[in-house]
C-alpha atoms as a printed R data frame, in Angstrom:
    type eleno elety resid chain resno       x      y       z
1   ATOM     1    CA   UNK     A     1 137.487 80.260 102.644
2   ATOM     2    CA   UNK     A     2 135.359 80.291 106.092
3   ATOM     3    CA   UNK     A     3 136.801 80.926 109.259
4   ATOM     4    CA   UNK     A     4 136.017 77.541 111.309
5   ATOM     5    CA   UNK     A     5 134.612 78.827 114.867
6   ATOM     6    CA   UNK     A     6 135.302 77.288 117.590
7   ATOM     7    CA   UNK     A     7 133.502 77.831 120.953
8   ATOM     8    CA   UNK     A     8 135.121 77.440 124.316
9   ATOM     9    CA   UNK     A     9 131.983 76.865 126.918
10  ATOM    10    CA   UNK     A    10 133.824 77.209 130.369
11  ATOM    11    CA   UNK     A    11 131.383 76.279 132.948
12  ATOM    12    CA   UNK     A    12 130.492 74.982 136.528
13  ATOM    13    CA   UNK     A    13 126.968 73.787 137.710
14  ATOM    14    CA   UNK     A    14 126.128 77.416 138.592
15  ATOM    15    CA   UNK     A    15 128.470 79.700 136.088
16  ATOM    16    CA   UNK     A    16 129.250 79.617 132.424
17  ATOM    17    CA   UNK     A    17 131.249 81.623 129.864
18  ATOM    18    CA   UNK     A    18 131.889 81.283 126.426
19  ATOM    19    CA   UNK     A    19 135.047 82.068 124.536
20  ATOM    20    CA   UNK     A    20 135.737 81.644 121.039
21  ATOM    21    CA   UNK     A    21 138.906 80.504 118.857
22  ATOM    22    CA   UNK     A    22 138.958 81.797 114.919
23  ATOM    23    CA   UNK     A    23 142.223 79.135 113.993
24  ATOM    24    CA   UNK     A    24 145.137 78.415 114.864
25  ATOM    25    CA   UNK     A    25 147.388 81.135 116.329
26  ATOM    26    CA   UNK     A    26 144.429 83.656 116.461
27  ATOM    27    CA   UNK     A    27 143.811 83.431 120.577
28  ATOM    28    CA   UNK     A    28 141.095 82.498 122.454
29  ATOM    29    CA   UNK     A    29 138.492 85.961 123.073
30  ATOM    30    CA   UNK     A    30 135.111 85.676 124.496
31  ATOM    31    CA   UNK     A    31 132.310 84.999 122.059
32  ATOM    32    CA   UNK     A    32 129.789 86.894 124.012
33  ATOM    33    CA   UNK     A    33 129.304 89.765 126.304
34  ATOM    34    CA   UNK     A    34 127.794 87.904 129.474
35  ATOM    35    CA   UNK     A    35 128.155 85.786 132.001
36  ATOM    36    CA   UNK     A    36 125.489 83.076 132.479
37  ATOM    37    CA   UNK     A    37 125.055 82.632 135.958
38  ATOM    38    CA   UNK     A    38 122.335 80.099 138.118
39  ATOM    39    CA   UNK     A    39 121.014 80.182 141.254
40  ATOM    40    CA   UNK     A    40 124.178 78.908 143.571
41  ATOM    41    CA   UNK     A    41 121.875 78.486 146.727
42  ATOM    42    CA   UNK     A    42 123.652 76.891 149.480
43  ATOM    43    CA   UNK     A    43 121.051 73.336 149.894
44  ATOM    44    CA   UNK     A    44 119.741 74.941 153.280
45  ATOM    45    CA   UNK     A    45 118.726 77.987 150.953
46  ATOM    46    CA   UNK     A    46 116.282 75.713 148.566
47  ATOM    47    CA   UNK     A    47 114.432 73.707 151.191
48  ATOM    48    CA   UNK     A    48 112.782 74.471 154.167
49  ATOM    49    CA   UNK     A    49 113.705 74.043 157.641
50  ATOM    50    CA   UNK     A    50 111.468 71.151 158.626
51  ATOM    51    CA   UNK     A    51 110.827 67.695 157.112
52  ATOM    52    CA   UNK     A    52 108.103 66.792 156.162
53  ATOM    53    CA   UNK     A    53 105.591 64.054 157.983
54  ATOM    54    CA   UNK     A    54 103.713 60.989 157.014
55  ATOM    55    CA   UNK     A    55 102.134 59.106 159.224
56  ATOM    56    CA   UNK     A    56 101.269 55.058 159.096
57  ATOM    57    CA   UNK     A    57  98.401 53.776 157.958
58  ATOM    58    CA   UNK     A    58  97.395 51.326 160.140
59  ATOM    59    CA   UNK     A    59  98.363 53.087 163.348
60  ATOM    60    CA   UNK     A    60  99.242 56.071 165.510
61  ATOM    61    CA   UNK     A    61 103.034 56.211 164.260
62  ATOM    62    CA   UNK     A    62 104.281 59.108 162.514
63  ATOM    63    CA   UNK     A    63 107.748 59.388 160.753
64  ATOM    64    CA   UNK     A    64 109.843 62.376 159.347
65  ATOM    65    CA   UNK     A    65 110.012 62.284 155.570
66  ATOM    66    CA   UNK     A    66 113.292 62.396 154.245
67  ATOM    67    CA   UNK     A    67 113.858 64.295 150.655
68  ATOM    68    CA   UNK     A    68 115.182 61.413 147.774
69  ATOM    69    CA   UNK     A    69 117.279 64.431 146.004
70  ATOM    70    CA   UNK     A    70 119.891 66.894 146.692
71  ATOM    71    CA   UNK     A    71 117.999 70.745 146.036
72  ATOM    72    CA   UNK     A    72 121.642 71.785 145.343
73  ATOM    73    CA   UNK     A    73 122.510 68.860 143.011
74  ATOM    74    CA   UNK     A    74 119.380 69.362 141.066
75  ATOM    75    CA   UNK     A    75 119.594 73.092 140.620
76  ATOM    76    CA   UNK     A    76 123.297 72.523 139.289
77  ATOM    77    CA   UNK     A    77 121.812 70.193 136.726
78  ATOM    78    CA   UNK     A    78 119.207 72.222 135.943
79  ATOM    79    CA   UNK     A    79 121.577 75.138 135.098
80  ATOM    80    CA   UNK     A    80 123.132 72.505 132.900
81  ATOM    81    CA   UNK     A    81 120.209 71.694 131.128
82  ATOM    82    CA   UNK     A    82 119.661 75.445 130.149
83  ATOM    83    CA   UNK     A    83 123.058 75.743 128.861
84  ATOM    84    CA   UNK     A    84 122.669 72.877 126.720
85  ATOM    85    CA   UNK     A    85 119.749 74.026 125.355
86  ATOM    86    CA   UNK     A    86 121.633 77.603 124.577
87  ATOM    87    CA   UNK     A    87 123.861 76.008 122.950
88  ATOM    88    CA   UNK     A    88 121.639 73.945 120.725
89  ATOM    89    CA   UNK     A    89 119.927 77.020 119.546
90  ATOM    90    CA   UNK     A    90 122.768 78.297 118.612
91  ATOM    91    CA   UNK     A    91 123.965 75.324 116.609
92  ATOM    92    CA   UNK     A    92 121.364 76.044 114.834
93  ATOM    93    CA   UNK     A    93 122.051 79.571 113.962
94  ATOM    94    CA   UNK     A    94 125.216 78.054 113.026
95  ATOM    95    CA   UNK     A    95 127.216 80.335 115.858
96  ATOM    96    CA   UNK     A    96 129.682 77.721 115.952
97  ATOM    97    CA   UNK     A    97 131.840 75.256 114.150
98  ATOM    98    CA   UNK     A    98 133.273 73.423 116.618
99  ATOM    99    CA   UNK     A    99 132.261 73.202 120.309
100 ATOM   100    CA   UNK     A   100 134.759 72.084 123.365
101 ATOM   101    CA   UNK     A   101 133.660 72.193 127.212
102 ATOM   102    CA   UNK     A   102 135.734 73.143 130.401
103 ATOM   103    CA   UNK     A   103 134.337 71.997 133.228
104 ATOM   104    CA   UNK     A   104 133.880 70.104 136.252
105 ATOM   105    CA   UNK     A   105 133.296 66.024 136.119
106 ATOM   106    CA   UNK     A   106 129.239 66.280 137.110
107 ATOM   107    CA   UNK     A   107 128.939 69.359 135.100
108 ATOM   108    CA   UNK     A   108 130.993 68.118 132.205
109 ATOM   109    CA   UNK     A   109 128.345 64.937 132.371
110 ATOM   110    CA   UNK     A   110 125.255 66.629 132.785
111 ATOM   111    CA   UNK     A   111 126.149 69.007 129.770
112 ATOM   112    CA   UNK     A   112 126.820 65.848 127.347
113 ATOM   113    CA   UNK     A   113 123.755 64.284 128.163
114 ATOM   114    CA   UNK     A   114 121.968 67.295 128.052
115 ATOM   115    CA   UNK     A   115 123.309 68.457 124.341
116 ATOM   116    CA   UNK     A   116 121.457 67.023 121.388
117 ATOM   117    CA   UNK     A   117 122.800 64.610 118.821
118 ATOM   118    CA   UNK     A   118 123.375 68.039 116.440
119 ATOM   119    CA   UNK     A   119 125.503 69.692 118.651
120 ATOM   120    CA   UNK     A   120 127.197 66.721 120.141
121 ATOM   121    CA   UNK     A   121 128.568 65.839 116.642
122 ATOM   122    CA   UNK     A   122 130.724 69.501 116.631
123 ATOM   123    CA   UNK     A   123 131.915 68.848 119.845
124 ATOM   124    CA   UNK     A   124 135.414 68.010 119.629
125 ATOM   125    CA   UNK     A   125 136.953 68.417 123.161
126 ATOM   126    CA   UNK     A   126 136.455 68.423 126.737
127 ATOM   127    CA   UNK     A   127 138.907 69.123 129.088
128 ATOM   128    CA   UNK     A   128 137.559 67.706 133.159
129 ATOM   129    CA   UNK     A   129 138.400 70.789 134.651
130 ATOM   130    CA   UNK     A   130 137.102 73.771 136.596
131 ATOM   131    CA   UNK     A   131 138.248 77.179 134.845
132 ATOM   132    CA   UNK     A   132 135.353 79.453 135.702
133 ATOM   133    CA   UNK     A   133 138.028 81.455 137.823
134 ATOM   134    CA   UNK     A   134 140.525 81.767 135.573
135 ATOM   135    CA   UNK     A   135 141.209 85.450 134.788
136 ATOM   136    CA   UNK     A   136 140.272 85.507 130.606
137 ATOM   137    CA   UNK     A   137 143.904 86.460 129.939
138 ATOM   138    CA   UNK     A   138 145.238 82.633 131.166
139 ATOM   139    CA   UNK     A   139 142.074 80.592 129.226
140 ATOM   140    CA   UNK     A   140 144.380 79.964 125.977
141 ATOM   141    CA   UNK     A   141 146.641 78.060 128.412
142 ATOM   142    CA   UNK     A   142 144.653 76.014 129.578
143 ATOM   143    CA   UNK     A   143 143.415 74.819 126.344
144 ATOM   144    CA   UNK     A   144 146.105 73.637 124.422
145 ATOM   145    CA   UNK     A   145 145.370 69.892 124.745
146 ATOM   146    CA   UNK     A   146 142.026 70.249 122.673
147 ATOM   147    CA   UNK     A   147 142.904 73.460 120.648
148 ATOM   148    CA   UNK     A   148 145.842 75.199 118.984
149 ATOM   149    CA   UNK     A   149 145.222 78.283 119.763
């Protein structure tokens, strides 16, 4: 009979690791050797110093522009965006049976939206959480809501 797989993605909008659970009793290990990691740039990092100007059409009046998005907000989605699509490759390679994610509320949300209807049908937990800091040793703990490990 086949082992079901479970993978543990553990993630915040600029760090990711993923563990992986063989059944019930057998632990929780990490799945692969790395650490994703995204650019954490502070938001003064990923703009420049100066706003931009645009001036009035129908006159001498000039006004500072003011930027419609968060640099820091949109990198941390973007870093979701790339770990969804890692992990619908790998659904595809059929890596994984089952899928649950660890991680902050905007994270956790950007991640579902990101994932695509194949790999959203294995997953079977989320837990609205930050556990990127969690020594490796104290994941299983934290899991036992969504997993019997």
């Amino acid at each position: 009979m086949k082992k079901t797989i479970t993978w543990i993605l553990i993630a915040d909008g600029a760090r990711a690791r993923v563990f992986k659970n063989e059944g019930p009793g057998k632990g929780v290990q990490l799945a692969l050797d790395q650490e994703f990691s995204g650019d954490n740039l502070a938001s003064r990092d990923l703009v420049s110093d100066k706003s931009g100007r645009t001036f009035d059409s129908g006159g001498d009046g000039r006004h500072a522009k003011v930027p419609h998005s968060d640099p820091h907000r949109n990198a941390k989605h973007e870093f979701a965006r790339e770990m969804a699509k890692f992990l619908d490759q790998e659904n595809t390679k059929n890596s994984y049976d089952r899928l649950i994610i660890v991680a902050p509320p905007q994270t956790l949300g950007d991640l579902r939206s990101e994932l695509t209807n194949a790999a959203r049908k294995k997953l079977t937990g989320e837990i609205n959480k930050d556990l990127t800091h969690i020594p490796i040793g104290e994941i299983a703990d934290h899991l036992g809501s969504v997993l019997a490990v």
